[in-house]
Short mmCIF file of C-alpha atoms and ligand atoms in Angstrom, two decimals:
data_model
loop_
_atom_site.label_atom_id
_atom_site.label_comp_id
_atom_site.label_asym_id
_atom_site.label_seq_id
_atom_site.Cartn_x
_atom_site.Cartn_y
_atom_site.Cartn_z
CA MET A 1 224.78 192.98 87.18
CA ARG A 2 223.95 190.25 89.52
CA MET A 3 220.85 189.49 90.81
CA HIS A 4 217.86 189.61 87.25
CA PHE A 5 214.37 188.97 88.16
CA HIS A 6 212.34 188.15 86.03
CA VAL A 7 208.07 188.50 87.21
CA ILE A 8 204.80 186.47 85.09
CA THR A 9 201.92 188.29 85.68
CA LEU A 10 199.01 189.28 84.80
CA PHE A 11 199.48 193.50 85.96
CA PRO A 12 202.92 194.47 85.67
CA GLU A 13 202.05 198.13 85.24
CA VAL A 14 201.04 197.75 88.63
CA CYS A 15 203.69 196.04 90.12
CA LYS A 16 206.40 198.11 88.57
CA VAL A 17 205.59 201.17 90.16
CA TYR A 18 206.58 199.55 92.92
CA THR A 19 209.86 198.13 92.04
CA ASP A 20 210.89 201.14 90.34
CA ALA A 21 210.37 203.47 93.73
CA SER A 22 212.91 204.00 96.25
CA ILE A 23 215.98 201.53 96.70
CA LEU A 24 215.17 198.71 94.52
CA GLY A 25 214.73 201.85 92.18
CA ARG A 26 217.82 203.05 93.10
CA ALA A 27 219.46 199.64 92.66
CA GLN A 28 218.49 198.94 89.17
CA LYS A 29 220.71 202.30 87.75
CA THR A 30 224.17 202.79 87.43
CA GLU A 31 225.89 205.15 89.68
CA LYS A 32 228.01 207.29 88.08
CA GLY A 33 229.67 210.11 89.38
CA LYS A 34 233.88 209.57 90.62
CA GLY A 35 232.46 208.73 93.92
CA ALA A 36 230.44 206.15 93.52
CA LYS A 37 231.37 203.57 95.00
CA HIS A 38 228.97 200.38 93.33
CA ARG A 39 228.01 201.09 89.87
CA GLY A 40 226.77 198.22 88.11
CA ARG A 41 223.75 198.27 88.06
CA LYS A 42 222.84 195.89 91.50
CA ILE A 43 219.97 194.59 89.78
CA ALA A 44 217.07 194.52 87.34
CA VAL A 45 214.01 193.20 86.90
CA SER A 46 211.98 192.21 83.89
CA TYR A 47 207.96 191.87 82.77
CA TYR A 48 206.57 189.56 81.32
CA ASN A 49 202.82 189.71 80.52
CA PRO A 50 201.55 186.58 78.98
CA ARG A 51 198.55 187.87 77.16
CA ASP A 52 201.13 189.34 75.23
CA PHE A 53 201.78 185.04 74.66
CA THR A 54 198.71 184.10 73.47
CA LYS A 55 197.65 182.99 69.02
CA ASP A 56 193.85 183.69 69.54
CA LYS A 57 192.80 187.63 69.01
CA HIS A 58 190.77 187.82 72.29
CA HIS A 59 194.24 187.09 74.44
CA LYS A 60 192.39 183.82 76.12
CA VAL A 61 194.73 183.44 79.03
CA ASP A 62 192.56 181.72 80.64
CA GLY A 63 190.22 178.08 80.77
CA ARG A 64 187.42 176.08 83.15
CA PRO A 65 188.66 173.61 86.00
CA TYR A 66 189.26 170.60 84.37
CA GLY A 67 186.17 168.17 86.76
CA GLY A 68 184.62 171.29 87.75
CA GLY A 69 184.72 173.92 90.77
CA PRO A 70 184.67 177.70 90.65
CA GLY A 71 186.48 180.51 89.14
CA MET A 72 189.01 180.33 85.84
CA VAL A 73 193.06 178.43 85.86
CA MET A 74 195.42 180.41 83.70
CA MET A 75 196.73 177.88 81.26
CA ALA A 76 200.19 176.78 80.45
CA GLU A 77 200.79 177.31 77.67
CA PRO A 78 201.01 181.65 77.46
CA ILE A 79 203.19 180.61 81.27
CA LEU A 80 205.70 178.43 79.31
CA LYS A 81 205.85 180.60 77.01
CA ALA A 82 206.65 184.33 79.36
CA TRP A 83 208.84 181.87 80.94
CA GLU A 84 210.51 180.45 77.58
CA LYS A 85 211.47 184.95 76.59
CA ALA A 86 212.80 185.23 79.95
CA VAL A 87 215.31 182.33 80.62
CA GLY A 88 214.42 180.28 78.07
CA ARG A 89 218.08 181.01 76.51
CA LYS A 90 220.18 180.40 79.64
CA LYS A 91 222.67 178.21 79.71
CA ASP A 92 223.57 177.47 83.56
CA ILE A 93 220.66 176.70 84.96
CA LYS A 94 221.78 176.03 87.64
CA LYS A 95 221.48 179.61 88.41
CA ILE A 96 218.39 180.46 87.52
CA LYS A 97 215.02 179.90 90.38
CA THR A 98 211.78 178.94 89.22
CA LEU A 99 209.10 180.10 92.26
CA ILE A 100 205.56 180.31 91.55
CA MET A 101 203.19 181.82 94.27
CA SER A 102 201.04 179.91 96.22
CA PRO A 103 199.64 180.05 99.02
CA ARG A 104 199.92 176.02 99.76
CA GLY A 105 203.74 176.46 98.82
CA LYS A 106 206.70 176.51 101.22
CA ILE A 107 206.13 179.74 103.41
CA PHE A 108 208.92 182.64 102.90
CA ASP A 109 211.26 184.53 105.65
CA THR A 110 214.85 185.09 105.97
CA GLN A 111 216.66 182.41 104.92
CA MET A 112 215.31 181.57 102.07
CA ALA A 113 215.87 185.24 101.47
CA LYS A 114 219.21 185.14 101.90
CA SER A 115 219.63 181.07 100.40
CA LEU A 116 218.31 182.47 96.78
CA ALA A 117 220.05 185.64 96.54
CA GLN A 118 223.49 184.12 96.83
CA LYS A 119 222.61 180.89 94.43
CA TYR A 120 221.02 182.21 92.24
CA GLU A 121 221.10 185.39 89.49
CA HIS A 122 217.65 185.00 87.58
CA ILE A 123 214.96 183.96 89.73
CA VAL A 124 211.76 184.09 87.47
CA PHE A 125 208.18 184.51 89.70
CA ILE A 126 204.85 182.87 88.31
CA SER A 127 202.04 185.13 89.36
CA GLY A 128 198.62 183.52 89.93
CA ARG A 129 195.03 185.14 89.56
CA TYR A 130 191.33 183.79 89.48
CA GLU A 131 191.99 179.95 90.60
CA GLY A 132 195.40 179.64 90.31
CA ILE A 133 197.57 177.53 87.92
CA ASP A 134 197.11 174.75 85.40
CA SER A 135 199.29 171.74 87.69
CA ARG A 136 201.20 170.61 84.19
CA VAL A 137 203.43 174.62 84.91
CA GLN A 138 205.61 173.08 88.11
CA LYS A 139 206.43 170.21 86.35
CA ILE A 140 207.49 171.26 83.30
CA LEU A 141 209.17 173.69 84.67
CA ASN A 142 210.65 171.78 88.15
CA ALA A 143 208.81 175.08 89.91
CA GLU A 144 208.94 175.00 93.58
CA ALA A 145 205.11 177.18 94.57
CA ILE A 146 206.44 179.11 97.60
CA SER A 147 203.70 181.00 100.05
CA VAL A 148 204.04 184.15 101.98
CA GLY A 149 201.96 183.11 104.42
CA GLU A 150 198.90 181.27 105.95
CA TYR A 151 196.27 183.90 103.98
CA VAL A 152 195.45 183.89 100.17
CA LEU A 153 195.56 186.70 98.15
CA THR A 154 193.09 187.83 94.92
CA GLY A 155 196.53 187.12 93.18
CA GLY A 156 200.64 186.22 92.79
CA GLU A 157 202.09 190.42 92.18
CA LEU A 158 201.89 190.70 96.11
CA PRO A 159 203.86 187.85 96.65
CA ALA A 160 206.40 188.20 93.81
CA LEU A 161 207.00 191.87 94.92
CA THR A 162 207.22 190.77 98.90
CA ILE A 163 210.21 188.18 97.58
CA ILE A 164 212.23 190.53 95.26
CA ASP A 165 211.79 193.39 98.13
CA SER A 166 213.27 191.04 100.46
CA VAL A 167 215.68 188.68 97.99
CA SER A 168 216.90 192.05 97.43
CA ARG A 169 218.40 193.26 100.69
CA HIS A 170 221.05 190.92 100.46
CA VAL A 171 222.36 191.38 96.82
CA HIS A 172 224.77 192.78 97.81
CA GLY A 173 225.89 196.80 97.56
CA VAL A 174 221.65 196.67 97.47
CA LEU A 175 221.03 198.43 100.73
CA GLY A 176 223.89 201.46 101.37
CA THR A 177 226.22 202.63 103.74
CA PHE A 178 223.21 204.98 105.13
CA GLU A 179 220.68 201.26 105.70
CA SER A 180 221.28 197.75 107.67
CA LEU A 181 220.74 194.89 106.97
CA GLU A 182 218.90 193.84 110.87
CA GLU A 183 217.89 190.31 110.34
CA GLU A 184 219.81 188.83 111.82
CA ARG A 185 220.25 190.67 115.28
CA VAL A 186 216.93 190.56 118.18
CA SER A 187 216.10 193.76 119.18
CA SER A 188 213.14 195.45 119.89
CA GLY A 189 213.32 198.10 116.73
CA GLU A 190 212.33 201.09 118.81
CA MET A 191 213.13 203.99 116.96
CA TYR A 192 213.39 207.93 117.28
CA THR A 193 214.13 210.85 115.41
CA ARG A 194 213.34 214.26 115.79
CA PRO A 195 212.06 217.04 117.74
CA GLU A 196 213.08 215.06 120.98
CA MET A 197 210.01 216.76 122.72
CA PHE A 198 206.53 216.83 120.84
CA LYS A 199 203.16 217.64 121.43
CA TYR A 200 199.71 215.62 120.53
CA LYS A 201 196.39 216.44 121.63
CA LYS A 202 197.69 218.90 124.56
CA VAL A 203 200.62 215.47 126.13
CA LYS A 204 203.56 215.44 125.66
CA HIS A 205 206.23 212.68 124.13
CA GLY A 206 209.72 213.18 124.24
CA VAL A 207 212.67 210.88 123.18
CA PRO A 208 214.02 208.25 126.55
CA PRO A 209 216.61 209.60 127.85
CA VAL A 210 218.87 206.73 126.99
CA PHE A 211 218.47 207.64 123.29
CA MET A 212 220.18 211.35 123.89
CA ARG A 213 222.85 210.09 125.38
CA GLY A 214 223.71 208.38 122.62
CA ASN A 215 226.07 205.22 124.98
CA HIS A 216 225.65 202.57 122.06
CA ALA A 217 225.88 200.17 124.43
CA GLU A 218 223.01 201.21 126.80
CA ILE A 219 221.21 202.14 123.53
CA GLU A 220 221.98 198.14 122.10
CA GLU A 221 220.92 196.93 125.71
CA ARG A 222 217.56 198.21 125.72
CA LYS A 223 217.23 197.29 123.16
CA ARG A 224 217.65 193.55 123.53
CA SER A 225 215.50 193.91 126.65
CA VAL A 226 212.11 195.95 126.08
N1 SAH B 301 191.74 178.42 94.85
C1 SAH B 301 192.85 179.06 94.68
C2 SAH B 301 193.11 180.62 94.47
C3 SAH B 301 194.14 181.14 94.29
S1 SAH B 301 194.59 183.05 95.12
C4 SAH B 301 194.16 178.20 95.87
O1 SAH B 301 193.61 177.74 96.88
O2 SAH B 301 195.32 177.65 95.78
C5 SAH B 301 195.13 182.99 93.47
C6 SAH B 301 196.90 183.91 92.67
O3 SAH B 301 197.03 184.39 93.95
C7 SAH B 301 197.69 182.65 93.35
O4 SAH B 301 197.01 181.49 92.16
C8 SAH B 301 198.50 182.08 93.68
O5 SAH B 301 199.76 182.81 92.52
C9 SAH B 301 198.75 183.96 94.53
N2 SAH B 301 197.97 183.43 96.11
C10 SAH B 301 197.29 183.94 97.00
N3 SAH B 301 197.90 184.02 98.53
C11 SAH B 301 199.11 183.64 98.09
C12 SAH B 301 200.01 183.74 98.80
N4 SAH B 301 199.91 183.34 100.53
N5 SAH B 301 201.02 183.59 99.64
C13 SAH B 301 201.47 183.64 97.87
N6 SAH B 301 201.18 183.60 96.53
C14 SAH B 301 199.65 183.40 96.81
#
């Protein structure tokens, strides 16, 4: 296996449905049969709920912020224990990267996805909820704060899934022969499939003839110019 994602979240069941579907789901399975090209699992995704790492009977994971302010802050200890469980015993710490999902972090992009896929074997995602995470977590784990965009979400689950999805596409063997990795290509993304012509509200919608002629150079040219 080439990449192991570890997600620390209060809502693992919400994320798991997504990572078990489609391409990510397939990449977690071993291919069987004679014709199978890439037999091993390409990725693994494990989930850790901070609630399972609490000692009190209410499984408390958040507290009021010191210094005042609205909302609740996720406590450090259950998260640190979840992290220990995920990668604490791993020896080669150079192969482990810990990312804290934060709207104030470095903005995630293709370049980062590629470099994460190349450099690491374990990526740990810490998903916040409520107002965020006790700042000591980032310092103790030497984690990097990453944002998926200049907007604020209610939790770090979608950002973690976004990054897992995008990094996976750069892990060798995850995309099949018929799926393409085209981040580097500047194209309009214009595309069509069957049928060649259909009617919608009495108006006919056809496929531009250049796509029907099958001249790839001509099609590329069109995609660049649109
Ligand atoms: N008031 C907080 C907002 C917390 S949002 C603040 O200003 O930081 C709750 C959690 O959602 C955050 O801890 C983070 O894990 C996640 N989150 C929200 N928006 C995000 C974004 N754009 N990128 C990455 N994580 C985000």
